[in-house]
Coordinates of C-alpha atoms in Angstrom, one line a residue:
M1 CA 126.4 174.4 12.4
V2 CA 124.1 173.0 9.8
T3 CA 121.4 175.1 8.3
I4 CA 118.4 173.3 6.9
V5 CA 117.0 175.1 3.9
P6 CA 113.5 174.0 2.8
L7 CA 113.2 173.0 -0.8
P8 CA 111.1 175.3 -2.9
C9 CA 107.6 173.9 -3.7
R10 CA 106.1 174.6 -7.0
S11 CA 102.8 176.4 -6.9
G12 CA 101.1 173.6 -8.9
E13 CA 102.0 170.9 -6.4
R14 CA 101.0 173.2 -3.5
N15 CA 97.6 173.9 -5.1
G16 CA 97.0 170.2 -5.9
H17 CA 97.8 169.2 -2.3
R18 CA 95.3 171.9 -1.0
H19 CA 92.7 170.6 -3.5
R20 CA 93.0 167.1 -2.2
M21 CA 92.8 168.2 1.4
G22 CA 89.9 170.3 0.6
L23 CA 88.1 167.3 -0.9
L24 CA 88.4 165.4 2.4
L25 CA 87.7 168.4 4.7
D26 CA 84.8 169.9 2.7
P27 CA 81.5 168.5 4.3
N28 CA 79.6 168.8 1.0
R29 CA 82.2 166.8 -0.9
R30 CA 82.5 164.2 1.8
Q31 CA 78.7 163.8 1.7
A32 CA 78.7 163.4 -2.0
L33 CA 81.5 160.7 -1.8
S34 CA 79.5 158.9 0.9
R35 CA 76.4 158.9 -1.2
I36 CA 78.3 157.4 -4.1
V37 CA 79.7 154.6 -1.9
T38 CA 76.2 154.0 -0.5
R39 CA 74.5 153.8 -3.9
L40 CA 77.1 151.7 -5.6
N41 CA 77.5 149.3 -2.6
A42 CA 75.1 146.6 -3.7
P43 CA 76.4 146.4 -7.3
L44 CA 80.0 146.3 -6.0
C45 CA 79.1 143.5 -3.6
I46 CA 77.4 141.5 -6.4
I47 CA 80.4 142.0 -8.8
S48 CA 82.8 141.1 -6.0
Y49 CA 81.0 137.8 -5.2
I50 CA 80.8 136.8 -8.9
V51 CA 84.5 137.6 -9.4
G52 CA 85.4 135.6 -6.3
V53 CA 83.4 132.5 -7.3
G54 CA 84.5 132.8 -10.9
W55 CA 88.1 133.1 -9.9
F56 CA 87.9 129.9 -7.9
L57 CA 86.2 128.0 -10.7
G58 CA 88.9 129.3 -13.1
L59 CA 91.7 127.8 -10.9
A60 CA 91.1 124.4 -12.7
F61 CA 91.7 126.1 -16.1
Q62 CA 95.2 125.5 -17.5
P63 CA 96.4 129.2 -17.7
F64 CA 95.8 129.5 -13.9
T65 CA 98.0 126.5 -13.1
L66 CA 101.7 125.9 -13.1
H67 CA 103.5 122.8 -14.3
S68 CA 104.9 120.7 -11.4
Y69 CA 108.6 120.6 -11.0
I70 CA 111.1 119.6 -8.3
S71 CA 112.8 122.6 -6.7
E72 CA 115.3 120.7 -4.5
N73 CA 118.6 120.3 -6.4
S74 CA 119.5 117.1 -4.6
M75 CA 116.3 115.5 -5.8
G76 CA 116.1 117.0 -9.2
S77 CA 116.9 113.8 -11.2
T78 CA 115.7 110.3 -11.1
M79 CA 119.0 108.9 -12.3
V80 CA 119.0 106.1 -9.7
D81 CA 119.5 102.4 -10.6
E82 CA 116.8 100.6 -8.5
K83 CA 117.5 97.0 -8.0
F84 CA 114.8 95.8 -5.7
I85 CA 114.1 92.1 -6.4
Y86 CA 112.3 90.9 -3.2
G87 CA 108.8 90.9 -4.6
E88 CA 108.1 87.3 -3.8
R89 CA 109.6 87.8 -0.3
A90 CA 107.2 90.7 0.3
L91 CA 104.2 88.5 -0.5
S92 CA 105.6 85.8 1.7
Y93 CA 106.0 88.2 4.6
A94 CA 102.4 89.4 4.0
R95 CA 101.0 85.9 4.2
E96 CA 102.9 85.2 7.4
F97 CA 101.8 88.5 8.9
S98 CA 98.2 87.9 8.1
A99 CA 98.2 84.4 9.7
H100 CA 99.9 85.7 12.9
K101 CA 97.6 88.7 13.1
K102 CA 94.6 86.5 12.9
S103 CA 95.8 84.2 15.6
A104 CA 96.8 87.1 17.9
G105 CA 93.6 89.0 17.4
G106 CA 95.6 92.2 16.7
S107 CA 99.1 93.3 15.9
P108 CA 101.4 90.3 16.1
V109 CA 104.1 92.1 18.2
A110 CA 106.3 89.1 19.0
W111 CA 106.4 88.0 15.3
L112 CA 107.2 91.5 14.1
E113 CA 110.0 91.8 16.7
R114 CA 111.5 88.4 15.7
T115 CA 111.3 89.1 12.0
M116 CA 112.9 92.6 12.2
R117 CA 115.7 91.3 14.4
G118 CA 116.3 88.5 11.9
I119 CA 116.6 91.1 9.2
G120 CA 119.3 92.9 11.2
L121 CA 117.4 96.0 12.6
E122 CA 117.5 97.5 16.1
V123 CA 114.0 96.6 17.3
Y124 CA 112.0 98.5 19.9
T125 CA 108.4 98.5 21.0
Q126 CA 106.1 101.2 22.5
T127 CA 102.9 100.4 24.4
F128 CA 100.2 103.1 24.6
V129 CA 96.8 103.7 26.2
R130 CA 94.3 106.4 25.2
T131 CA 91.1 106.9 27.1
L132 CA 88.5 108.4 24.7
P133 CA 86.3 111.3 25.8
F134 CA 83.4 109.3 24.5
P135 CA 83.2 106.0 22.6
D136 CA 83.6 106.1 18.9
E137 CA 80.8 105.2 16.6
T138 CA 82.3 102.1 15.1
T139 CA 83.6 100.1 18.0
E140 CA 81.9 101.7 21.0
R141 CA 85.1 101.5 23.1
Y142 CA 86.2 103.8 25.9
M143 CA 89.9 102.9 25.9
V144 CA 92.3 102.1 23.1
K145 CA 95.4 99.9 23.9
G146 CA 98.1 99.0 21.5
T147 CA 101.7 98.4 20.7
N148 CA 103.9 100.0 18.1
V149 CA 106.8 98.1 16.7
Y150 CA 109.7 99.8 15.0
G151 CA 113.1 98.9 13.7
I152 CA 116.0 101.2 13.1
L153 CA 118.5 100.7 10.3
R154 CA 121.6 102.7 11.3
A155 CA 123.4 104.7 8.6
P156 CA 126.8 103.1 7.8
R157 CA 128.1 106.3 6.3
A158 CA 127.1 109.0 8.8
A159 CA 126.3 109.6 12.5
S160 CA 122.7 109.2 13.6
T161 CA 121.8 112.8 13.2
E162 CA 119.1 112.5 10.6
S163 CA 116.6 109.8 9.7
L164 CA 113.7 108.8 7.3
V165 CA 110.6 106.9 8.2
L166 CA 108.6 104.3 6.4
S167 CA 105.4 103.5 8.3
V168 CA 102.5 101.1 7.8
P169 CA 99.3 101.2 9.9
C170 CA 98.3 97.8 11.3
S171 CA 94.6 98.0 10.5
E172 CA 91.9 95.6 11.6
G173 CA 90.9 92.7 9.3
Q174 CA 92.9 92.0 6.2
N175 CA 93.8 95.6 5.5
N176 CA 97.4 96.5 4.9
N177 CA 98.9 93.0 5.1
Q178 CA 100.7 93.5 1.8
A179 CA 102.0 96.9 3.0
V180 CA 103.6 95.2 6.0
G181 CA 105.1 92.6 3.8
L182 CA 106.6 95.2 1.5
L183 CA 108.0 97.2 4.5
L184 CA 109.8 94.1 5.8
S185 CA 111.2 93.2 2.4
L186 CA 112.4 96.7 1.8
A187 CA 114.1 96.6 5.2
S188 CA 115.8 93.4 4.2
Y189 CA 117.0 94.9 0.9
F190 CA 118.1 98.2 2.5
R191 CA 120.1 96.3 5.1
G192 CA 122.4 95.1 2.4
Q193 CA 123.2 98.5 1.0
I194 CA 126.1 100.7 2.0
Y195 CA 125.1 104.1 0.6
W196 CA 122.7 105.2 3.4
A197 CA 123.7 108.5 5.0
K198 CA 120.5 108.7 7.2
D199 CA 119.0 106.3 9.6
I200 CA 115.8 104.6 8.3
I201 CA 113.0 103.8 10.7
F202 CA 110.6 101.0 9.8
L203 CA 107.4 101.5 11.8
V204 CA 104.3 99.3 12.2
N205 CA 101.8 101.4 14.2
E206 CA 98.6 99.9 15.7
H207 CA 95.2 101.5 15.7
D208 CA 96.1 103.8 12.8
L209 CA 96.1 107.5 13.7
I210 CA 96.0 106.9 17.5
G211 CA 99.1 104.7 17.3
M212 CA 100.9 107.1 15.1
E213 CA 100.1 110.0 17.4
A214 CA 101.4 108.0 20.4
W215 CA 104.7 107.2 18.5
L216 CA 105.3 110.8 17.4
E217 CA 104.7 112.1 20.9
G218 CA 106.9 109.5 22.4
Y219 CA 109.7 110.1 19.8
H220 CA 109.7 113.8 20.3
D221 CA 109.2 113.5 24.1
V222 CA 106.0 115.7 24.2
N223 CA 102.5 115.1 25.4
V224 CA 100.1 117.0 23.2
T225 CA 96.9 114.8 23.4
E226 CA 97.1 113.1 26.8
I227 CA 98.2 109.7 25.4
T228 CA 99.8 107.5 28.0
S229 CA 102.7 105.6 26.5
S230 CA 105.9 103.8 27.6
V231 CA 109.3 105.4 27.4
M232 CA 110.9 105.0 24.0
M233 CA 114.2 103.2 24.4
G234 CA 115.5 103.7 20.9
R235 CA 115.7 106.8 18.7
A236 CA 117.4 107.7 15.5
G237 CA 118.2 111.2 14.2
A238 CA 115.9 114.1 13.5
I239 CA 113.3 112.9 11.1
Q240 CA 113.6 114.6 7.7
A241 CA 110.7 113.0 5.7
A242 CA 108.3 110.1 6.0
I243 CA 106.2 107.9 3.7
S244 CA 103.2 105.9 4.9
L245 CA 102.1 102.9 2.9
E246 CA 98.6 101.4 2.6
I247 CA 98.4 98.3 0.4
S248 CA 95.8 95.6 0.7
S249 CA 96.2 93.5 -2.5
D250 CA 98.9 91.4 -4.0
V251 CA 98.4 93.2 -7.3
I252 CA 98.1 97.0 -7.5
T253 CA 96.7 98.8 -10.5
S254 CA 97.6 102.3 -9.4
F255 CA 98.8 104.4 -6.4
D256 CA 96.8 107.3 -5.0
V257 CA 98.8 110.1 -3.4
V258 CA 97.2 111.5 -0.2
V259 CA 98.4 115.0 0.9
E260 CA 95.8 116.4 3.2
G261 CA 97.0 116.6 6.8
L262 CA 95.8 117.8 10.2
N263 CA 94.1 121.2 10.1
G264 CA 94.6 121.4 6.4
Q265 CA 98.4 121.2 6.5
L266 CA 100.1 120.0 3.3
P267 CA 103.5 118.5 2.7
N268 CA 106.2 120.3 0.7
L269 CA 105.2 119.9 -2.9
D270 CA 108.6 118.4 -3.7
M271 CA 107.4 115.2 -1.9
V272 CA 104.5 114.8 -4.3
N273 CA 106.6 115.7 -7.3
L274 CA 109.3 113.2 -6.3
F275 CA 106.8 110.4 -6.3
L276 CA 105.3 111.5 -9.6
A277 CA 108.8 111.5 -11.2
F278 CA 109.5 107.9 -10.1
C279 CA 106.0 106.8 -11.2
K280 CA 106.8 108.2 -14.7
K281 CA 110.2 106.5 -14.7
N282 CA 108.8 103.1 -13.7
Q283 CA 105.6 103.6 -15.7
L284 CA 103.5 103.2 -12.6
L285 CA 100.0 104.6 -12.8
C286 CA 99.4 107.2 -10.1
T287 CA 96.2 109.1 -9.2
I288 CA 95.1 111.9 -6.9
Q289 CA 91.7 111.9 -5.2
G290 CA 91.2 108.5 -6.9
K291 CA 91.1 110.1 -10.3
L292 CA 93.4 109.4 -13.3
Q293 CA 95.2 112.2 -15.0
R294 CA 94.2 113.4 -18.4
N295 CA 96.7 114.8 -21.0
D296 CA 94.4 116.8 -23.3
Y297 CA 94.4 120.0 -21.3
D298 CA 92.6 122.2 -23.8
T299 CA 89.1 120.5 -23.8
F300 CA 86.1 121.3 -21.6
P301 CA 85.8 117.7 -20.2
V302 CA 89.3 117.9 -18.9
Y303 CA 88.5 121.2 -17.2
V304 CA 85.5 119.6 -15.5
H305 CA 87.7 116.6 -14.5
N306 CA 90.3 118.9 -13.0
L307 CA 87.6 121.0 -11.2
Q308 CA 86.1 117.8 -9.6
T309 CA 89.6 116.8 -8.5
M310 CA 90.3 120.2 -7.0
L311 CA 86.8 120.3 -5.3
L312 CA 87.6 116.9 -3.7
M313 CA 90.8 118.3 -2.3
V314 CA 89.0 121.4 -1.0
L315 CA 86.4 119.3 0.8
K316 CA 89.0 117.0 2.4
Q317 CA 91.3 119.8 3.4
G318 CA 88.4 121.8 4.7
S319 CA 87.5 119.0 7.1
G320 CA 90.8 119.5 9.0
R321 CA 91.0 115.7 9.4
P322 CA 94.3 113.9 8.5
Q323 CA 93.5 111.7 5.5
G324 CA 96.3 109.3 6.3
D325 CA 99.0 108.7 8.9
H326 CA 101.3 111.2 7.2
G327 CA 99.0 114.0 8.3
L328 CA 100.2 113.8 11.9
F329 CA 103.9 114.1 10.8
L330 CA 103.2 117.6 9.4
R331 CA 102.6 119.0 12.9
Y332 CA 106.3 118.3 13.7
H333 CA 107.5 119.9 10.5
I334 CA 108.2 116.5 8.9
E335 CA 107.3 116.3 5.3
A336 CA 105.3 113.2 4.6
I337 CA 102.8 111.7 2.2
T338 CA 100.6 108.6 2.2
L339 CA 100.7 106.2 -0.8
R340 CA 97.5 104.2 -1.1
G341 CA 97.5 101.2 -3.4
I342 CA 94.3 100.8 -5.5
N343 CA 93.1 97.7 -7.3
S344 CA 90.3 99.0 -9.5
F345 CA 91.8 99.9 -12.9
R346 CA 91.9 96.4 -14.4
Q347 CA 93.8 97.2 -17.5
Y348 CA 96.9 98.1 -15.4
K349 CA 98.6 95.6 -13.1
Y350 CA 101.9 96.1 -11.2
D351 CA 103.6 93.6 -8.9
M352 CA 105.6 94.2 -5.7
V353 CA 108.9 94.6 -7.6
T354 CA 107.7 97.7 -9.5
I355 CA 106.2 99.2 -6.3
G356 CA 109.4 98.4 -4.3
E357 CA 111.6 100.0 -6.9
T358 CA 109.6 103.2 -6.8
I359 CA 109.8 103.5 -3.0
E360 CA 113.4 102.5 -3.1
G361 CA 114.2 105.3 -5.5
M362 CA 112.3 107.8 -3.4
F363 CA 114.3 106.8 -0.3
R364 CA 117.6 107.0 -2.1
K365 CA 116.7 110.5 -3.3
L366 CA 115.6 111.6 0.2
N367 CA 118.8 110.1 1.5
N368 CA 120.7 112.8 -0.5
L369 CA 119.0 115.7 1.2
S370 CA 121.5 118.0 2.9
E371 CA 118.7 120.1 4.6
R372 CA 115.0 119.9 5.2
L373 CA 112.7 120.4 2.2
H374 CA 111.9 124.1 2.0
Q375 CA 112.4 125.4 -1.5
S376 CA 109.0 124.3 -3.0
Y377 CA 105.5 125.2 -2.0
F378 CA 103.7 124.5 1.2
F379 CA 100.4 126.1 0.2
Y380 CA 98.8 124.9 -3.0
L381 CA 95.8 123.2 -4.7
L382 CA 96.1 120.2 -7.0
P383 CA 93.7 120.0 -9.9
S384 CA 95.9 117.2 -11.2
L385 CA 99.3 115.7 -10.2
A386 CA 101.1 117.3 -13.1
R387 CA 99.8 120.9 -12.4
F388 CA 99.3 122.9 -9.2
V389 CA 97.9 126.3 -8.1
S390 CA 100.0 128.3 -5.8
I391 CA 98.8 130.5 -2.9
G392 CA 99.4 133.7 -4.8
I393 CA 96.9 132.6 -7.4
Y394 CA 94.1 131.2 -5.3
M395 CA 94.0 133.7 -2.4
P396 CA 92.2 136.4 -4.5
A397 CA 89.2 134.1 -4.8
I398 CA 88.5 134.4 -1.1
G399 CA 89.8 138.0 -1.0
F400 CA 87.0 139.2 -3.3
I401 CA 84.4 137.5 -1.2
I402 CA 85.7 139.0 2.1
L403 CA 85.7 142.4 0.3
I404 CA 81.8 142.1 0.4
L405 CA 81.9 142.3 4.2
I406 CA 84.2 145.3 4.1
L407 CA 81.9 147.1 1.6
R408 CA 78.8 146.4 3.7
A409 CA 80.5 147.4 6.9
L410 CA 81.6 150.7 5.2
D411 CA 78.0 151.3 4.1
L412 CA 76.7 150.7 7.6
W413 CA 79.4 153.0 9.1
I414 CA 78.4 155.8 6.7
K415 CA 74.7 155.4 7.6
L416 CA 75.5 155.4 11.3
S417 CA 77.6 158.5 11.0
R418 CA 74.9 160.2 8.9
P419 CA 71.4 159.2 10.2
E420 CA 69.7 161.0 7.4
A421 CA 71.2 158.6 4.9
V422 CA 69.4 155.8 6.6
A423 CA 66.1 157.5 6.2
E424 CA 66.7 157.9 2.5
D425 CA 67.4 154.2 2.2
G426 CA 63.9 153.4 3.5
V427 CA 64.5 152.8 7.2
A428 CA 62.3 155.5 8.7
G429 CA 62.8 157.1 12.0
A430 CA 66.5 156.7 12.3
E431 CA 67.1 160.4 12.8
Q432 CA 65.2 160.3 16.1
D433 CA 67.2 157.2 17.3
T434 CA 69.5 157.5 20.2
K435 CA 72.8 155.8 20.1
P436 CA 72.7 152.2 21.5
S437 CA 74.3 151.7 24.9
I438 CA 77.2 149.5 25.4
L439 CA 75.0 147.1 27.5
S440 CA 72.5 146.7 24.7
L441 CA 75.3 145.6 22.3
A442 CA 77.5 143.7 24.7
T443 CA 74.7 141.5 26.1
P444 CA 73.7 139.7 22.8
I445 CA 77.4 139.3 21.9
V446 CA 78.2 137.8 25.2
I447 CA 75.2 135.5 25.2
C448 CA 76.0 134.3 21.6
H449 CA 79.6 133.4 22.7
A450 CA 78.3 131.8 25.9
T451 CA 76.1 129.6 23.7
G452 CA 79.2 128.6 21.8
L453 CA 81.0 127.7 25.0
C454 CA 78.1 125.5 26.0
L455 CA 78.2 123.8 22.6
Y456 CA 81.9 123.0 23.2
Y457 CA 81.8 121.9 26.8
I458 CA 78.4 120.5 27.7
P459 CA 78.0 117.6 25.3
V460 CA 81.0 115.7 26.6
L461 CA 80.5 116.7 30.3
S462 CA 76.8 115.6 30.3
Q463 CA 77.0 112.3 28.4
E464 CA 76.7 110.2 31.5
M465 CA 73.5 112.0 32.7
A466 CA 72.0 111.6 29.2
T467 CA 72.6 107.9 29.1
D468 CA 71.1 107.4 32.6
H469 CA 67.8 109.1 31.5
F470 CA 67.5 108.2 27.8
P471 CA 68.0 104.9 25.9
V472 CA 71.1 106.0 23.9
S473 CA 74.8 105.2 23.9
E474 CA 77.4 107.7 25.0
S475 CA 78.4 108.7 21.5
E476 CA 74.8 109.2 20.4
A477 CA 74.2 111.2 23.6
V478 CA 77.1 113.5 22.8
V479 CA 75.9 114.1 19.2
L480 CA 72.3 114.7 20.2
I481 CA 73.2 117.1 23.0
A482 CA 75.4 119.1 20.6
I483 CA 72.5 119.3 18.1
A484 CA 70.1 120.3 20.9
I485 CA 72.3 123.1 22.1
Y486 CA 72.9 124.2 18.5
V487 CA 69.2 124.4 17.8
A488 CA 68.3 125.9 21.2
G489 CA 70.8 128.7 20.6
L490 CA 68.5 130.0 17.9
A491 CA 65.8 130.9 20.5
L492 CA 68.1 132.6 23.1
P493 CA 70.1 135.6 21.7
H494 CA 67.4 137.3 19.7
N495 CA 65.2 137.8 22.8
T496 CA 67.7 139.6 24.9
H497 CA 67.1 143.1 23.4
R498 CA 63.5 143.0 24.5
V499 CA 64.4 143.4 28.2
L500 CA 67.0 146.1 27.5
T501 CA 66.2 149.8 27.2
G502 CA 67.1 151.5 24.0
T503 CA 67.9 148.4 22.0
G504 CA 64.9 148.6 19.7
S505 CA 66.5 151.4 17.6
D506 CA 67.7 151.1 14.1
Q507 CA 71.1 152.2 15.1
G508 CA 71.2 149.3 17.5
W509 CA 70.9 146.5 14.9
M510 CA 73.0 148.4 12.4
T511 CA 75.8 148.7 15.0
L512 CA 75.5 145.0 15.9
K513 CA 75.6 144.0 12.2
L514 CA 78.6 146.2 11.6
I515 CA 80.4 144.5 14.4
S516 CA 79.4 141.1 13.1
L517 CA 80.5 141.8 9.6
L518 CA 84.0 142.9 10.7
Y519 CA 84.2 140.0 13.1
L520 CA 83.3 137.6 10.3
A521 CA 85.8 139.2 7.9
V522 CA 88.6 138.8 10.5
Q523 CA 87.7 135.1 11.1
L524 CA 87.6 134.2 7.5
G525 CA 90.8 136.1 6.7
C526 CA 92.7 134.4 9.5
I527 CA 91.5 130.8 8.8
A528 CA 92.1 131.2 5.1
V529 CA 95.8 131.7 5.8
I530 CA 95.9 128.4 7.8
N531 CA 93.3 126.4 5.9
F532 CA 92.2 128.1 2.6
S533 CA 89.6 125.4 1.8
L534 CA 87.8 125.8 5.1
G535 CA 87.8 129.6 4.8
F536 CA 86.5 129.5 1.2
I537 CA 83.7 127.0 2.0
L538 CA 82.5 129.2 4.9
A539 CA 82.9 132.4 2.9
V540 CA 81.1 131.3 -0.3
T541 CA 78.0 130.2 1.8
I542 CA 77.6 132.7 4.7
V543 CA 79.0 135.9 3.3
P544 CA 76.3 136.8 0.8
V545 CA 73.5 136.1 3.3
A546 CA 75.4 138.0 6.0
A547 CA 75.6 141.0 3.7
V548 CA 71.8 141.2 3.1
V549 CA 70.1 140.2 6.3
Q550 CA 68.3 142.9 8.4
P551 CA 65.2 143.2 10.5
V552 CA 63.4 145.3 7.8
G553 CA 61.9 143.5 4.9
P554 CA 61.1 139.8 4.4
K555 CA 62.1 138.6 7.8
L556 CA 61.1 135.0 7.2
L557 CA 63.1 134.9 4.0
F558 CA 66.2 136.3 5.7
A559 CA 65.8 133.7 8.5
A560 CA 65.4 130.9 6.0
L561 CA 68.5 132.0 4.2
L562 CA 70.5 132.1 7.5
V563 CA 69.4 128.6 8.3
L564 CA 70.5 127.4 4.9
V565 CA 74.0 128.8 5.5
T566 CA 74.5 127.8 9.1
P567 CA 77.7 125.7 9.6
A568 CA 75.6 122.6 10.2
T569 CA 73.7 122.9 7.0
T570 CA 77.0 123.7 5.2
L571 CA 78.4 120.4 6.5
L572 CA 75.3 118.5 5.3
G573 CA 75.7 120.0 1.9
S574 CA 79.4 119.3 1.7
I575 CA 78.7 115.6 2.4
F576 CA 76.2 115.5 -0.4
L577 CA 78.6 117.2 -2.8
Y578 CA 81.5 114.9 -1.7
R579 CA 79.5 111.8 -2.4
E580 CA 78.4 113.1 -5.8
L581 CA 82.0 113.9 -6.7
I582 CA 83.3 110.4 -5.8
E583 CA 80.3 108.9 -7.7
Y584 CA 78.7 107.3 -4.7
P585 CA 75.5 109.3 -4.3
V586 CA 73.5 108.9 -1.1
T587 CA 69.9 109.3 -0.1
F588 CA 68.9 112.0 2.4
L589 CA 68.6 109.4 5.2
E590 CA 72.0 108.0 4.5
C591 CA 73.5 111.5 4.3
W592 CA 71.9 112.2 7.7
Q593 CA 73.6 109.2 9.2
I594 CA 77.0 110.3 7.7
F595 CA 76.3 113.8 9.1
L596 CA 75.8 112.5 12.6
Q597 CA 79.0 110.4 12.3
A598 CA 80.9 113.5 11.0
I599 CA 79.9 115.5 14.0
A600 CA 81.1 112.8 16.4
G601 CA 84.2 112.3 14.3
G602 CA 85.0 116.0 14.3
M603 CA 84.7 116.2 18.1
L604 CA 86.9 113.1 18.5
D605 CA 89.5 114.4 16.1
H606 CA 89.8 117.5 18.3
Y607 CA 90.3 115.6 21.5
L608 CA 92.5 112.9 20.0
Y609 CA 94.7 114.8 17.6
G610 CA 94.2 118.5 18.2
S611 CA 92.0 119.3 15.2
L612 CA 90.9 122.9 15.3
L613 CA 87.6 122.6 13.3
F614 CA 85.3 121.9 16.2
P615 CA 86.5 124.7 18.5
F616 CA 86.7 127.1 15.6
I617 CA 83.1 126.5 14.8
A618 CA 82.0 126.5 18.4
F619 CA 83.9 129.6 19.6
F620 CA 83.9 131.8 16.6
V621 CA 81.7 130.9 13.5
Y622 CA 78.6 129.8 15.4
P623 CA 78.5 132.8 17.8
C624 CA 79.0 135.2 14.8
W625 CA 76.2 133.5 13.0
L626 CA 74.0 133.9 16.1
Q627 CA 74.7 137.6 16.1
L628 CA 73.4 137.8 12.5
W629 CA 70.4 135.8 13.7
N630 CA 69.9 138.4 16.4
V631 CA 70.0 141.1 13.8
V632 CA 67.2 139.5 11.8
F633 CA 64.9 139.3 14.8
W634 CA 65.7 142.8 16.2
K635 CA 62.6 144.7 17.3

């Protein structure tokens, strides 16, 4: 039998514990603590917002960044002897491809099949058809038909269990002709080498992202976006990594690395660092966001340059749109980047041999992988190619801003639990208020979310009716209906409390605002984990206004502030900022046209590729904003 003897407790510890419990149980002390929290709430919120924004601005400063390095041991050295010599052959292939594409009026499928077979690849084709929910702005087409052509180079030294992909989108016009030529010349060179341990797939996809989505769904035998495609007769091993090429000139002055993928996903940082390492080895100029790197890290102009580069990445990542074909690979846990050739820096010129050597070196290093890339970072920001900001450093920026919502919610909870504290704060008559009924709070919340459901479903469903009664195209009808529902939503929710009993109390709007603040905090916290840039853009605009709005005081000022931070206005401001950062400023009318195209593009991206931005705004952000609008107009 075991006897449990309690340890002796020293009298000092016992008295200290009782003292702490007394602090929480004593009503007078709890009241004093509540008053301190209430009085310091506004200064703490201001300090938290300043710290959050300042933290983000400081991310471009060198002490906040880390120097880029390759984490994967099998790719840690560029000691590879590249011997690519088919530069002229690449240009010859490009000229032939351009001529056949022009005569065929699209992708020259027969010529690509014949050329790939002549090189010695296993050649397969995939036809696909995608019916659009509404015509796109550029071509006004309802249906997209195309054919993807791909050739497989089987690994001579291993079974077909793993593979790599080199893809080139077959774009309209004269775009990407040189990229197809380089792809075919690389396939010809790779065919003569014996060191490959992974299959290599050379893919020419038609209609850019739509063709790439069709190929990925067919390769993995899934149907995510309702694309109809033929059965794929040829497959290689599990895809480990992919590179997408975009080259439209015989002479390239630099390569721009594109990393932003679908829904803000980013490739493993080792992919970016590997390309940077081979660019340094071959003295190939590389950029990010179209901006050259600078080496004098300690000067203020360099800080501004890095901040602009990081802001461009934030705006692109926040859009949720894949910035290249690589962005769709990331959904399937395939690390991929897009390399975009630029011909604008006239003092630098590189031929196809140098470019081919760089890509050859990357594939030889990826060929050495014994497992998927996993050791480096998947969440980061890039103020420059040579330095990065990890998730542990940039997350406090949005954390401090979300803290404002928690502080304001705590302040409202204290006031609701102690009505006399409300009266002291200038809101008279709260002590006579009765608690709001569930109906009085549930009704505006339900109506706000019903408005969001209408914003999501009605524009696409009612496009035919709109085109029958108004002289607009289907795409214009969808955008205009969405804007009409968005604006009409401002007039609906804030009138609901007028027909409900007991909703005109101060406790009613305070409870609704408390719910809205906590709801917004959860939204921003969740989206920041998936897409930090989108969460930060929304937080830095809507949070300070959400913290101050109330039906007491300058109501028109609060309403104007809410309109300025609505998601639509935030999108319009982001377009202005983006065009300023890329040094292509626009007038307000031009910005409005881009704004309308962005709305249509965001909706199409959701239906075609599964982008989450449109449903996230319609189902969560916009209804939460309407709840705050309801608070302002509470009677």
